[in-house]
XYZ file of C-alpha atoms in Angstrom:
723
model
C 99.779 -36.502 -105.535
C 99.784 -40.233 -105.686
C 103.321 -40.330 -106.870
C 104.616 -38.464 -103.876
C 102.691 -40.856 -101.352
C 103.729 -44.302 -103.064
C 107.470 -42.723 -102.973
C 107.082 -41.773 -99.649
C 105.720 -45.142 -98.604
C 108.609 -47.035 -100.586
C 111.313 -44.797 -98.915
C 109.677 -45.590 -95.100
C 109.593 -49.395 -96.349
C 113.542 -48.925 -97.637
C 114.756 -47.103 -94.890
C 113.551 -49.584 -92.256
C 114.782 -52.520 -94.474
C 117.966 -50.977 -94.740
C 118.478 -50.312 -91.016
C 121.119 -52.895 -90.771
C 123.136 -51.553 -93.673
C 123.840 -48.519 -92.048
C 126.319 -48.748 -89.780
C 129.310 -47.352 -88.680
C 132.751 -48.092 -90.688
C 134.704 -48.662 -87.539
C 135.628 -52.157 -88.397
C 136.483 -51.291 -92.268
C 139.599 -49.578 -93.396
C 140.300 -46.049 -93.025
C 141.112 -44.768 -96.101
C 141.371 -40.870 -95.770
C 144.570 -39.205 -96.884
C 145.460 -38.093 -93.453
C 144.854 -41.389 -91.825
C 147.956 -41.107 -89.478
C 146.195 -38.259 -87.767
C 144.294 -39.421 -85.093
C 142.362 -37.769 -82.419
C 141.143 -40.232 -79.676
C 137.983 -38.454 -78.041
C 137.570 -39.424 -74.329
C 134.067 -39.424 -72.493
C 133.476 -36.782 -70.241
C 133.241 -37.784 -66.513
C 131.767 -34.343 -65.447
C 129.431 -31.609 -66.380
C 131.393 -29.109 -69.235
C 130.331 -25.417 -68.472
C 129.762 -23.897 -71.743
C 131.525 -20.476 -70.638
C 134.683 -20.350 -72.796
C 137.291 -20.879 -69.908
C 138.987 -24.126 -70.489
C 139.403 -25.357 -66.932
C 137.346 -28.268 -66.360
C 139.149 -31.413 -65.364
C 137.664 -33.381 -68.712
C 139.876 -30.692 -70.886
C 142.574 -31.459 -68.893
C 142.594 -35.378 -69.491
C 141.627 -34.790 -73.195
C 143.876 -35.378 -76.371
C 145.571 -31.885 -77.653
C 145.123 -31.518 -81.083
C 148.134 -29.074 -81.752
C 150.996 -28.109 -84.274
C 148.785 -26.843 -86.803
C 150.100 -26.921 -90.173
C 150.677 -23.925 -92.655
C 147.983 -23.829 -95.481
C 148.260 -20.511 -96.665
C 150.384 -18.514 -97.674
C 152.842 -21.398 -98.452
C 151.850 -25.180 -97.014
C 155.259 -25.419 -95.371
C 155.991 -25.846 -91.921
C 153.849 -24.812 -88.788
C 151.766 -21.833 -87.946
C 153.590 -18.993 -86.139
C 150.863 -18.853 -83.761
C 149.989 -21.843 -82.600
C 146.153 -23.424 -81.916
C 144.921 -26.172 -79.642
C 141.669 -28.016 -79.927
C 140.114 -30.398 -77.380
C 137.226 -32.391 -77.746
C 134.896 -34.494 -75.395
C 131.620 -36.060 -75.590
C 128.709 -37.515 -73.264
C 125.437 -39.053 -73.909
C 123.585 -35.810 -75.700
C 126.469 -33.920 -77.394
C 130.201 -33.644 -78.235
C 132.026 -30.699 -77.147
C 134.918 -28.366 -78.435
C 137.547 -26.069 -77.006
C 140.189 -24.305 -78.556
C 143.196 -22.218 -77.262
C 144.276 -19.780 -80.216
C 147.713 -17.859 -79.117
C 147.740 -14.222 -80.212
C 150.823 -12.230 -79.260
C 150.686 -10.519 -82.489
C 150.471 -6.540 -81.784
C 147.071 -5.413 -82.948
C 143.460 -5.725 -82.858
C 142.007 -9.187 -83.186
C 139.934 -8.999 -86.693
C 136.213 -9.482 -85.748
C 133.635 -7.931 -88.402
C 130.596 -8.277 -86.583
C 128.162 -10.902 -84.371
C 126.320 -11.877 -87.322
C 125.971 -15.543 -87.675
C 127.643 -17.762 -90.801
C 130.270 -14.579 -91.273
C 132.324 -13.947 -94.166
C 135.396 -16.421 -93.789
C 137.997 -14.217 -95.297
C 137.180 -11.006 -92.902
C 137.337 -12.720 -89.671
C 139.790 -14.160 -87.329
C 138.042 -17.344 -86.679
C 137.987 -21.580 -85.971
C 136.358 -23.948 -88.169
C 135.707 -27.613 -87.648
C 134.674 -29.885 -90.426
C 132.903 -33.471 -89.666
C 132.535 -35.937 -92.153
C 130.289 -38.424 -90.095
C 129.330 -41.216 -92.530
C 133.114 -41.010 -94.023
C 132.703 -40.534 -97.611
C 134.947 -37.755 -97.725
C 131.985 -35.681 -99.730
C 129.378 -34.623 -97.293
C 129.448 -33.494 -93.825
C 128.689 -30.732 -91.176
C 130.772 -27.699 -90.366
C 130.751 -25.397 -87.431
C 132.841 -22.485 -86.208
C 133.506 -19.345 -84.608
C 134.669 -15.715 -85.112
C 136.560 -13.727 -82.475
C 133.458 -11.751 -81.714
C 131.772 -15.224 -81.154
C 129.777 -15.392 -84.055
C 128.469 -18.423 -85.152
C 129.292 -20.484 -88.613
C 127.397 -23.844 -88.979
C 126.388 -25.577 -92.576
C 126.018 -28.597 -94.458
C 128.951 -29.954 -96.336
C 128.767 -31.026 -100.052
C 130.777 -31.840 -102.892
C 134.109 -32.962 -100.966
C 134.608 -29.048 -99.924
C 131.327 -27.169 -100.502
C 129.404 -25.666 -97.604
C 125.905 -24.379 -97.563
C 125.791 -21.759 -94.957
C 122.086 -21.192 -95.107
C 121.503 -24.128 -92.804
C 121.038 -23.306 -89.101
C 120.766 -25.871 -86.389
C 120.575 -25.450 -82.248
C 124.071 -25.554 -80.607
C 125.731 -23.444 -77.933
C 128.893 -21.544 -77.687
C 131.069 -18.849 -75.934
C 134.198 -17.104 -76.693
C 136.617 -15.278 -74.133
C 139.562 -12.883 -74.967
C 142.808 -12.422 -73.190
C 145.826 -10.688 -73.827
C 148.075 -13.335 -75.211
C 145.195 -15.783 -76.408
C 141.568 -16.270 -77.268
C 139.542 -19.486 -76.177
C 136.023 -20.626 -76.937
C 133.961 -23.750 -76.008
C 131.395 -24.978 -78.454
C 128.105 -27.892 -77.513
C 126.713 -29.659 -80.292
C 123.864 -31.646 -79.505
C 123.927 -35.323 -81.543
C 120.126 -34.865 -82.425
C 121.302 -31.783 -84.488
C 123.433 -33.483 -86.907
C 123.201 -36.941 -88.362
C 125.754 -39.983 -88.319
C 125.490 -44.123 -88.518
C 124.304 -46.117 -86.166
C 126.673 -47.522 -83.752
C 129.186 -44.788 -84.921
C 132.338 -44.755 -83.209
C 134.721 -42.940 -86.154
C 134.185 -39.682 -88.025
C 136.445 -37.895 -90.648
C 137.670 -34.847 -89.056
C 139.758 -31.262 -89.510
C 140.426 -28.146 -87.893
C 140.982 -24.668 -89.148
C 142.492 -21.424 -88.175
C 142.514 -18.000 -90.038
C 144.690 -15.585 -88.777
C 144.941 -12.257 -90.518
C 147.318 -10.543 -88.200
C 149.977 -13.124 -89.440
C 148.122 -13.712 -92.717
C 148.233 -17.398 -92.033
C 145.747 -19.897 -92.667
C 146.638 -23.177 -90.962
C 145.168 -26.751 -89.935
C 145.508 -29.486 -87.812
C 145.836 -32.136 -90.417
C 147.769 -30.853 -93.387
C 145.941 -29.646 -96.671
C 148.000 -28.471 -99.580
C 147.924 -24.724 -100.563
C 145.708 -24.980 -103.852
C 142.991 -26.766 -101.564
C 140.260 -25.041 -98.977
C 141.105 -26.114 -95.639
C 137.663 -27.890 -95.861
C 138.560 -30.423 -98.047
C 137.351 -33.650 -96.429
C 139.807 -35.724 -98.572
C 142.482 -34.393 -96.439
C 140.578 -34.741 -93.101
C 142.059 -36.717 -90.143
C 140.390 -39.147 -88.138
C 138.562 -38.870 -84.972
C 137.860 -42.047 -82.701
C 135.181 -41.988 -79.883
C 136.314 -43.965 -76.656
C 132.855 -45.655 -76.758
C 130.083 -46.011 -79.674
C 127.756 -42.868 -79.802
C 124.322 -43.316 -78.292
C 122.029 -44.630 -80.545
C 119.817 -41.626 -82.809
C 116.547 -41.074 -81.508
C 113.849 -40.024 -83.990
C 114.330 -36.452 -84.546
C 111.935 -33.981 -85.210
C 111.244 -30.470 -84.902
C 108.310 -28.260 -85.605
C 108.667 -24.558 -86.915
C 105.402 -22.502 -86.819
C 105.248 -19.149 -88.030
C 102.735 -16.072 -88.048
C 103.109 -13.227 -90.369
C 101.081 -10.122 -91.504
C 102.446 -7.631 -94.209
C 100.590 -4.902 -96.219
C 101.737 -4.217 -99.811
C 100.576 -1.625 -102.638
C 101.538 -1.793 -105.887
C 101.478 1.907 -107.428
C 102.377 0.746 -111.088
C 99.521 -1.887 -110.916
C 97.459 0.230 -109.298
C 96.559 -2.323 -106.770
C 95.798 -0.105 -103.803
C 96.646 -1.219 -100.176
C 96.792 -4.955 -99.481
C 96.800 -6.443 -96.218
C 97.253 -9.958 -95.428
C 97.638 -12.239 -92.376
C 98.295 -15.858 -92.788
C 100.326 -18.671 -90.839
C 102.381 -21.951 -91.907
C 104.875 -24.244 -90.789
C 108.252 -26.138 -91.380
C 108.501 -29.715 -90.161
C 111.743 -31.736 -89.979
C 111.547 -35.371 -89.437
C 114.294 -37.790 -88.967
C 113.133 -41.050 -90.231
C 116.758 -42.537 -89.531
C 119.680 -41.445 -88.279
C 120.727 -40.640 -91.617
C 117.479 -39.635 -93.298
C 115.464 -36.478 -92.917
C 111.951 -35.469 -94.201
C 111.095 -31.794 -94.611
C 107.525 -30.613 -94.849
C 106.433 -27.093 -95.384
C 102.925 -25.652 -95.612
C 102.034 -22.079 -96.679
C 105.582 -21.161 -96.866
C 106.634 -17.446 -96.552
C 110.016 -16.374 -97.674
C 109.876 -12.782 -97.025
C 112.713 -12.562 -94.188
C 115.139 -14.071 -97.254
C 117.974 -11.601 -97.760
C 117.670 -9.764 -100.942
C 119.587 -10.189 -103.850
C 122.493 -8.044 -104.918
C 121.462 -6.617 -108.292
C 124.423 -6.330 -111.017
C 124.791 -4.435 -114.082
C 123.526 -6.668 -117.181
C 125.294 -6.454 -120.575
C 125.184 -10.022 -121.148
C 122.756 -12.024 -123.391
C 121.853 -14.901 -120.950
C 119.600 -14.804 -117.633
C 121.703 -13.714 -114.436
C 122.058 -16.341 -111.692
C 121.179 -15.836 -108.447
C 122.033 -18.625 -105.663
C 119.252 -20.186 -103.612
C 118.988 -18.791 -99.925
C 115.942 -20.299 -98.352
C 116.079 -22.824 -95.721
C 113.879 -25.316 -96.883
C 115.716 -26.421 -100.382
C 119.181 -26.371 -98.273
C 120.044 -29.669 -96.864
C 121.234 -32.341 -99.084
C 120.899 -29.742 -101.701
C 123.903 -31.106 -104.015
C 121.519 -34.236 -104.636
C 118.816 -31.832 -106.585
C 121.213 -29.087 -107.860
C 124.511 -30.599 -108.798
C 123.711 -32.441 -111.785
C 124.789 -31.021 -115.116
C 126.801 -28.113 -115.597
C 126.502 -24.705 -114.226
C 124.469 -23.011 -116.847
C 122.899 -26.448 -117.845
C 121.642 -28.019 -114.657
C 118.002 -29.758 -114.746
C 116.981 -28.356 -111.399
C 117.215 -24.894 -109.986
C 115.120 -24.543 -106.973
C 114.338 -20.884 -107.474
C 111.979 -21.668 -110.450
C 109.686 -22.801 -107.503
C 107.466 -20.433 -105.552
C 109.033 -16.959 -106.833
C 106.193 -16.197 -109.274
C 103.729 -18.173 -107.456
C 103.075 -18.705 -103.720
C 103.624 -22.379 -102.709
C 100.588 -24.581 -101.428
C 102.647 -27.325 -99.388
C 105.567 -29.239 -100.180
C 107.604 -32.231 -98.945
C 111.363 -33.042 -99.077
C 112.960 -36.238 -98.449
C 116.701 -36.660 -98.304
C 119.597 -38.585 -96.928
C 121.888 -41.842 -96.747
C 120.795 -45.243 -96.870
C 123.656 -47.535 -95.878
C 127.193 -46.178 -96.344
C 127.179 -45.494 -100.043
C 123.643 -44.917 -101.157
C 121.871 -41.457 -101.090
C 118.428 -40.505 -102.267
C 116.475 -37.390 -102.824
C 112.843 -36.496 -103.403
C 110.889 -33.537 -103.477
C 107.309 -32.697 -104.197
C 105.662 -29.275 -104.055
C 102.635 -27.556 -105.301
C 102.312 -23.652 -106.105
C 98.806 -21.844 -106.254
C 97.170 -20.544 -109.242
C 97.659 -16.633 -109.946
C 96.505 -14.424 -112.767
C 99.918 -15.299 -114.368
C 100.521 -18.928 -113.853
C 98.250 -22.168 -113.470
C 98.552 -24.199 -110.577
C 101.917 -26.330 -110.804
C 103.360 -29.389 -109.159
C 107.023 -29.943 -109.110
C 108.251 -33.483 -108.427
C 112.148 -34.085 -108.245
C 113.528 -37.616 -107.207
C 117.788 -38.461 -107.477
C 119.738 -41.267 -106.092
C 123.579 -41.348 -105.868
C 125.961 -44.284 -105.238
C 129.526 -43.873 -104.210
C 132.068 -45.514 -106.094
C 135.860 -45.828 -105.511
C 137.453 -43.704 -102.950
C 135.133 -40.729 -103.468
C 133.705 -40.710 -106.814
C 129.616 -41.479 -107.418
C 127.122 -41.533 -110.061
C 123.720 -40.617 -109.549
C 120.109 -40.260 -111.419
C 117.582 -37.593 -111.501
C 114.350 -37.257 -112.609
C 112.474 -33.407 -112.626
C 108.607 -33.383 -113.387
C 106.897 -30.359 -114.149
C 103.455 -30.774 -114.514
C 100.376 -28.159 -114.838
C 97.167 -29.105 -112.503
C 93.700 -28.557 -113.867
C 94.896 -27.572 -117.279
C 92.556 -27.451 -120.310
C 91.420 -30.874 -121.316
C 92.388 -30.835 -124.710
C 96.003 -30.105 -123.796
C 99.045 -32.060 -122.230
C 101.233 -29.384 -120.332
C 104.094 -31.078 -118.769
C 108.052 -30.700 -118.766
C 110.396 -33.636 -117.608
C 113.839 -34.608 -117.353
C 115.666 -37.157 -116.952
C 119.477 -37.577 -116.563
C 122.717 -39.477 -115.709
C 126.175 -38.172 -113.931
C 129.249 -39.613 -113.136
C 131.443 -37.546 -110.738
C 135.125 -38.193 -110.680
C 137.212 -37.562 -107.380
C 140.382 -38.879 -106.514
C 141.686 -39.701 -103.049
C 144.147 -37.181 -102.903
C 141.959 -34.427 -104.882
C 144.378 -33.892 -107.207
C 141.992 -35.426 -110.235
C 138.296 -34.560 -110.376
C 135.916 -34.552 -113.129
C 132.182 -35.125 -114.419
C 130.385 -36.844 -116.983
C 126.789 -36.202 -117.672
C 123.768 -37.096 -120.037
C 120.388 -35.908 -119.564
C 117.123 -35.892 -121.855
C 114.017 -33.830 -121.559
C 110.738 -35.039 -122.322
C 107.815 -32.482 -123.527
C 104.471 -32.619 -125.692
C 105.251 -33.762 -129.257
C 108.336 -35.104 -128.554
C 110.482 -33.347 -130.762
C 114.241 -34.674 -131.502
C 117.437 -33.052 -130.420
C 116.457 -32.957 -126.551
C 119.699 -33.876 -124.981
C 121.998 -31.896 -122.840
C 125.508 -33.833 -122.556
C 128.964 -32.711 -120.673
C 132.189 -34.061 -119.274
C 134.694 -32.015 -117.408
C 138.284 -33.249 -116.265
C 140.605 -30.981 -113.794
C 143.930 -31.606 -112.430
C 144.987 -29.240 -109.338
C 148.535 -29.003 -107.891
C 150.671 -26.434 -106.012
C 152.054 -25.018 -109.480
C 149.944 -26.312 -112.075
C 146.297 -26.448 -112.775
C 144.590 -27.441 -115.760
C 140.792 -27.975 -116.747
C 139.163 -29.129 -119.966
C 135.245 -28.835 -120.436
C 133.370 -30.251 -122.903
C 129.123 -29.476 -123.594
C 126.944 -30.200 -126.380
C 122.912 -29.007 -125.913
C 120.316 -30.031 -128.271
C 118.327 -26.861 -129.594
C 115.042 -28.546 -128.114
C 116.376 -29.395 -124.897
C 114.103 -28.164 -122.624
C 114.394 -27.830 -118.550
C 111.718 -25.672 -117.306
C 112.770 -26.257 -113.612
C 116.171 -25.834 -114.565
C 118.690 -23.255 -115.585
C 119.471 -23.394 -118.656
C 121.200 -20.428 -120.620
C 121.079 -21.056 -124.159
C 120.471 -24.352 -126.348
C 121.533 -25.921 -129.771
C 125.593 -25.398 -129.259
C 128.648 -27.432 -128.657
C 131.231 -26.061 -126.132
C 134.555 -26.584 -125.589
C 137.064 -25.011 -122.753
C 140.610 -25.762 -122.042
C 142.016 -23.387 -119.330
C 145.770 -23.633 -118.073
C 147.214 -22.086 -114.881
C 151.060 -22.130 -113.532
C 151.941 -20.431 -110.352
C 155.238 -19.603 -109.068
C 155.440 -20.001 -105.020
C 158.721 -17.865 -104.153
C 157.711 -17.602 -100.469
C 158.471 -13.719 -100.302
C 156.664 -10.482 -100.297
C 154.816 -11.717 -103.292
C 153.463 -15.221 -102.079
C 152.571 -16.411 -105.707
C 152.498 -15.042 -109.187
C 151.783 -17.066 -112.527
C 149.981 -17.088 -115.934
C 146.567 -18.072 -116.485
C 145.157 -18.989 -120.141
C 141.776 -19.908 -120.902
C 139.365 -20.197 -123.869
C 135.780 -20.553 -124.221
C 134.560 -21.798 -127.716
C 130.802 -22.379 -128.672
C 130.016 -23.738 -131.829
C 126.380 -24.579 -133.628
C 124.983 -28.168 -134.274
C 126.922 -28.333 -137.334
C 130.245 -27.156 -135.707
C 130.236 -23.504 -137.195
C 132.057 -21.462 -134.783
C 129.512 -19.089 -133.013
C 131.179 -17.768 -129.978
C 134.378 -17.403 -128.275
C 136.193 -15.783 -125.265
C 139.840 -15.788 -125.032
C 141.538 -14.511 -122.117
C 144.966 -14.223 -121.005
C 145.797 -12.852 -117.520
C 149.064 -12.733 -115.037
C 147.940 -13.055 -111.202
C 149.863 -11.881 -108.053
C 148.927 -13.303 -104.526
C 150.845 -10.537 -101.910
C 152.109 -11.693 -98.540
C 148.891 -9.726 -96.639
C 146.354 -11.913 -98.869
C 146.026 -8.833 -101.420
C 145.501 -9.898 -105.113
C 146.313 -8.336 -108.470
C 145.096 -9.610 -111.980
C 146.135 -8.183 -115.268
C 144.881 -9.506 -118.586
C 143.230 -9.102 -121.740
C 139.844 -10.760 -123.299
C 139.364 -11.500 -127.107
C 135.805 -12.019 -127.853
C 133.948 -13.080 -131.437
C 130.020 -13.335 -131.127
C 127.848 -14.445 -134.325
C 124.527 -13.542 -132.880
C 122.019 -16.446 -132.877
C 118.921 -13.998 -132.092
C 118.399 -10.280 -132.025
C 120.199 -8.574 -129.183
C 120.334 -5.233 -127.208
C 123.750 -4.724 -125.288
C 122.078 -1.725 -123.427
C 118.685 -3.941 -122.552
C 116.467 -0.573 -123.139
C 114.811 -1.927 -126.003
C 115.010 0.407 -128.246
C 117.505 -0.800 -131.161
C 118.356 -4.184 -131.544
C 121.573 -5.753 -133.418
C 120.543 -8.353 -135.897
C 120.826 -11.921 -135.375
C 123.520 -13.121 -137.878
C 125.794 -10.566 -137.746
C 129.000 -11.228 -136.314
C 131.547 -9.093 -134.008
C 135.164 -9.243 -133.010
C 136.018 -6.997 -129.931
C 138.271 -7.199 -126.932
C 139.505 -5.444 -124.062
C 142.079 -4.882 -121.022
C 140.680 -5.591 -117.860
C 142.712 -5.253 -114.212
C 141.369 -6.561 -110.969
C 142.508 -5.942 -107.602
C 141.672 -7.201 -104.159
C 142.922 -5.224 -100.834
C 143.728 -7.272 -97.568
C 140.994 -7.834 -95.471
C 143.137 -7.326 -92.115
C 142.481 -3.624 -91.805
C 139.381 -1.700 -90.778
C 138.906 -0.281 -94.409
C 138.953 -2.519 -97.781
C 138.188 -2.558 -100.843
C 138.340 -4.498 -104.445
C 137.753 -3.327 -107.807
C 137.747 -4.206 -111.511
C 138.109 -2.054 -114.417
C 138.169 -2.660 -118.216
C 138.439 -0.947 -121.276
C 138.002 -2.027 -125.064
C 135.926 -2.786 -127.842
C 132.357 -3.934 -127.339
C 129.999 -5.567 -130.220
C 129.752 -2.501 -132.625
C 131.447 0.123 -130.473
C 133.518 0.628 -127.412
C 132.749 0.251 -123.509
C 134.459 1.356 -120.341
C 133.678 -0.155 -116.655
C 134.496 0.027 -113.569
C 132.995 -1.874 -110.581
C 133.891 -3.285 -107.601
C 133.130 -2.708 -103.581
C 134.457 -0.845 -100.667
C 133.996 -1.207 -96.847
C 134.562 0.016 -93.567
C 133.591 -1.386 -90.181
C 133.618 -0.213 -86.468
C 134.124 -3.989 -85.098
C 132.434 -5.910 -84.279
C 128.625 -3.527 -84.037
C 128.915 -1.812 -87.623
C 129.806 -3.178 -91.068
C 129.537 -0.388 -93.936
C 129.877 -1.678 -97.542
C 129.154 -0.165 -100.869
C 129.192 -1.903 -104.173
C 129.275 0.050 -107.528
C 129.359 -0.027 -111.520
C 129.829 2.473 -113.704
C 129.392 1.089 -117.590
C 130.117 3.505 -120.248
C 129.189 2.404 -123.934
C 129.033 3.965 -127.426
C 127.698 1.507 -130.048
C 127.317 3.592 -132.869
C 124.551 4.269 -134.901
C 121.324 4.271 -134.078
C 122.315 3.735 -130.323
C 122.823 6.876 -128.315
C 125.828 6.879 -126.071
C 124.899 4.935 -122.984
C 126.240 5.543 -119.520
C 124.840 4.019 -116.529
C 125.596 3.901 -112.614
C 124.524 1.188 -110.237
C 125.297 1.738 -106.584
C 124.491 -0.403 -103.334
C 125.240 1.198 -100.091
C 124.716 -1.370 -97.189
C 124.588 -0.853 -93.527
C 124.712 -3.757 -91.314
C 124.481 -3.758 -87.629
C 124.978 -6.297 -85.101
C 123.754 -4.802 -81.664
C 124.605 -8.145 -79.963
C 124.609 -11.824 -80.970
C 121.022 -11.853 -81.374
C 119.699 -8.840 -82.647
C 120.649 -7.563 -86.464
C 119.485 -4.581 -88.535
C 120.540 -4.219 -92.020
C 119.630 -1.715 -94.632
C 120.512 -2.142 -98.414
C 119.946 0.377 -101.090
C 120.354 -0.245 -104.739
C 120.236 2.510 -107.077
C 120.371 0.897 -110.672
C 119.807 3.437 -113.437
C 119.928 0.538 -116.368
C 116.687 -0.593 -114.716
C 115.153 2.750 -113.883
C 114.865 1.477 -110.132
C 115.557 2.622 -106.651
C 115.278 -0.414 -104.092
C 115.118 0.129 -100.415
C 115.341 -3.134 -98.353
C 115.409 -2.805 -94.641
C 115.253 -6.161 -92.446
C 115.286 -6.005 -88.772
C 115.678 -9.614 -86.908
C 115.490 -10.568 -83.302
C 116.707 -14.206 -82.524
C 114.792 -14.298 -79.293
C 115.268 -17.997 -78.657
C 117.806 -20.333 -80.654
C 116.795 -20.424 -84.436
C 113.794 -18.553 -83.515
C 113.211 -15.318 -84.827
C 111.290 -12.219 -85.192
C 111.321 -10.313 -88.528
C 110.469 -7.060 -89.580
C 111.250 -6.244 -93.185
C 110.526 -3.081 -95.254
C 110.906 -3.116 -98.873
C 110.233 0.333 -101.155
C 111.088 0.439 -104.990
C 111.099 4.103 -106.817
C 111.321 5.298 -110.768
C 114.915 6.876 -110.892
C 114.596 10.378 -112.231
C 110.852 11.285 -110.961
C 111.353 9.286 -108.150
C 107.245 8.347 -107.991
C 106.833 4.974 -106.269
C 106.841 1.641 -107.746
C 105.471 -0.368 -104.890
C 106.036 -0.930 -101.307
C 105.666 -3.929 -98.700
C 105.885 -4.475 -95.189
C 105.831 -7.833 -93.464
C 106.099 -8.792 -89.707
C 107.006 -12.453 -89.329
C 107.640 -14.713 -85.951
C 108.640 -18.186 -85.951
C 109.685 -20.602 -83.165
C 111.547 -23.734 -83.381
C 110.154 -26.764 -81.225
C 112.024 -29.832 -80.688
């Protein structure tokens, strides 16, 4: 822990010494692409009552952000149903009100009351705030027509991590010809520079009845409305109040029952406590602490049928790892990243951890994480340390360094057990977002120091309304080892060009066009070991449904023995090569109707035989209270001798009931014949205070066929947010 104490002390000193650097850019040039879209925020002269009724005098005096531009289905002209957004502020919070005209017949689409709703399944309003004006990071807040909240931290210029939550208030009201809302967001819930007076901002509306997405500051249709490169400007009448030291303590208590029938453990009862804490070291630097964390309430992963040779990727959902997560998780490439937070705490309980992240000055960001896991029967106690630094350059680009250290604690004295990675990344992002790219070089360090421990990659992307082109390159040495990362394979060189051309006729078919992509893998001597060439034609219709028809050609020279069925009975031997391919069709229905569905079907050859499969999801909602859905996969493969014909089914029905905006219950059943398991996960949540919850989670697993129990667990957890 010495490295942790030293680094933390240094960061406190650096942050204090850099306080003069962390100033608003009020006097500097405004360089956002939509710099002429300016919203002037007047200070409130009276109290704003957050009731959804936009009738206060301050709203009457506020500037109107109206005349929203269409983004989809086409990005020309104004939206058919117009919107108005109003903003004001006081010493403690800023307020938003909006008025959405709605005179088109039919129900307003509102999936449920659940927080962080699915964007495409709801009529909704979203706002995006670039408080540091780096056009890369920010905060997003929004509401669906049901009043469900949306909040998250923004990263990478447009992405949003919605697992982040903070305290704020809102209320929605419905009328025959419109719906309105008010929002109150405390300044202490977000971070911004000292003496801040100018932010970048944009507002977005999705109106499913007219199939239109629109924005206040116009955004080209090929980009999401969250693209901070296209945000407008928001000027406060006076500098914002100086940020006070923010802190919050989230203690929790939990009790559980578990029984692993396979291992014969018998009933195990457990009760314990822990806490999370957030401390705002400065207006832009946050320290997260956790002791004895329990993540039982985190939503269960959706299972998928696995016919691939490599490890499946599941996203991080645990709150502790989320704020400024790009400082840790966005290094390298998706399939060769040096840090993947799910490596911590899923195979052994976490004892404690600390996480420091944020900005120093206008252009520097730092991240530091230190966590220790307990010793178990399968693993020694381990300590994980991650440190990163990022510097903004040019309009929106940046370069960064990362260091990852995994070290075993109390290991045998005659061994040295560690794994380390050091890396450099340069991320290119031009002012108008048309060009983007990346270059990185990483190296691992491990006992005995073998050679070829590198991972290197580069990419360049171009995106316009009609034409998109991408080129990826990656090389990973055979001894590169990032144990705390996500690395699907090593010892290869990879090249991948991709080209898309779209026609946008603005008719019943909104856009259509061709997409050609090639993924090619070579060994270290540039002998081809893999390729995947795909050709598809894509359609987007007026109601926002999509259709894709294509063909994929594969070649694989196996580097290791492989069983495509994952049964472990027979293997295709390493060194053998296979050419195969097939046709694929994909369809996504419109989301404006109560019933919606998506499906993908494929048929063709597969390794030494044939395959056909169909997968997708169907859903029906009784809005806004009940949402029924079911994902499915049926796979049928016949690989020839010595394999028997293999057929397996995966079905995942889910019931999601939102009784109110504070009481939720969901049950997810996953029947998976490939792994011979039936999983039941049922979760009840009562948000009895803002961001304070009581959870009751029940999990059960059974063998398919004989239906004998595998394991069972029940957890009761209570959290309370103090700040």
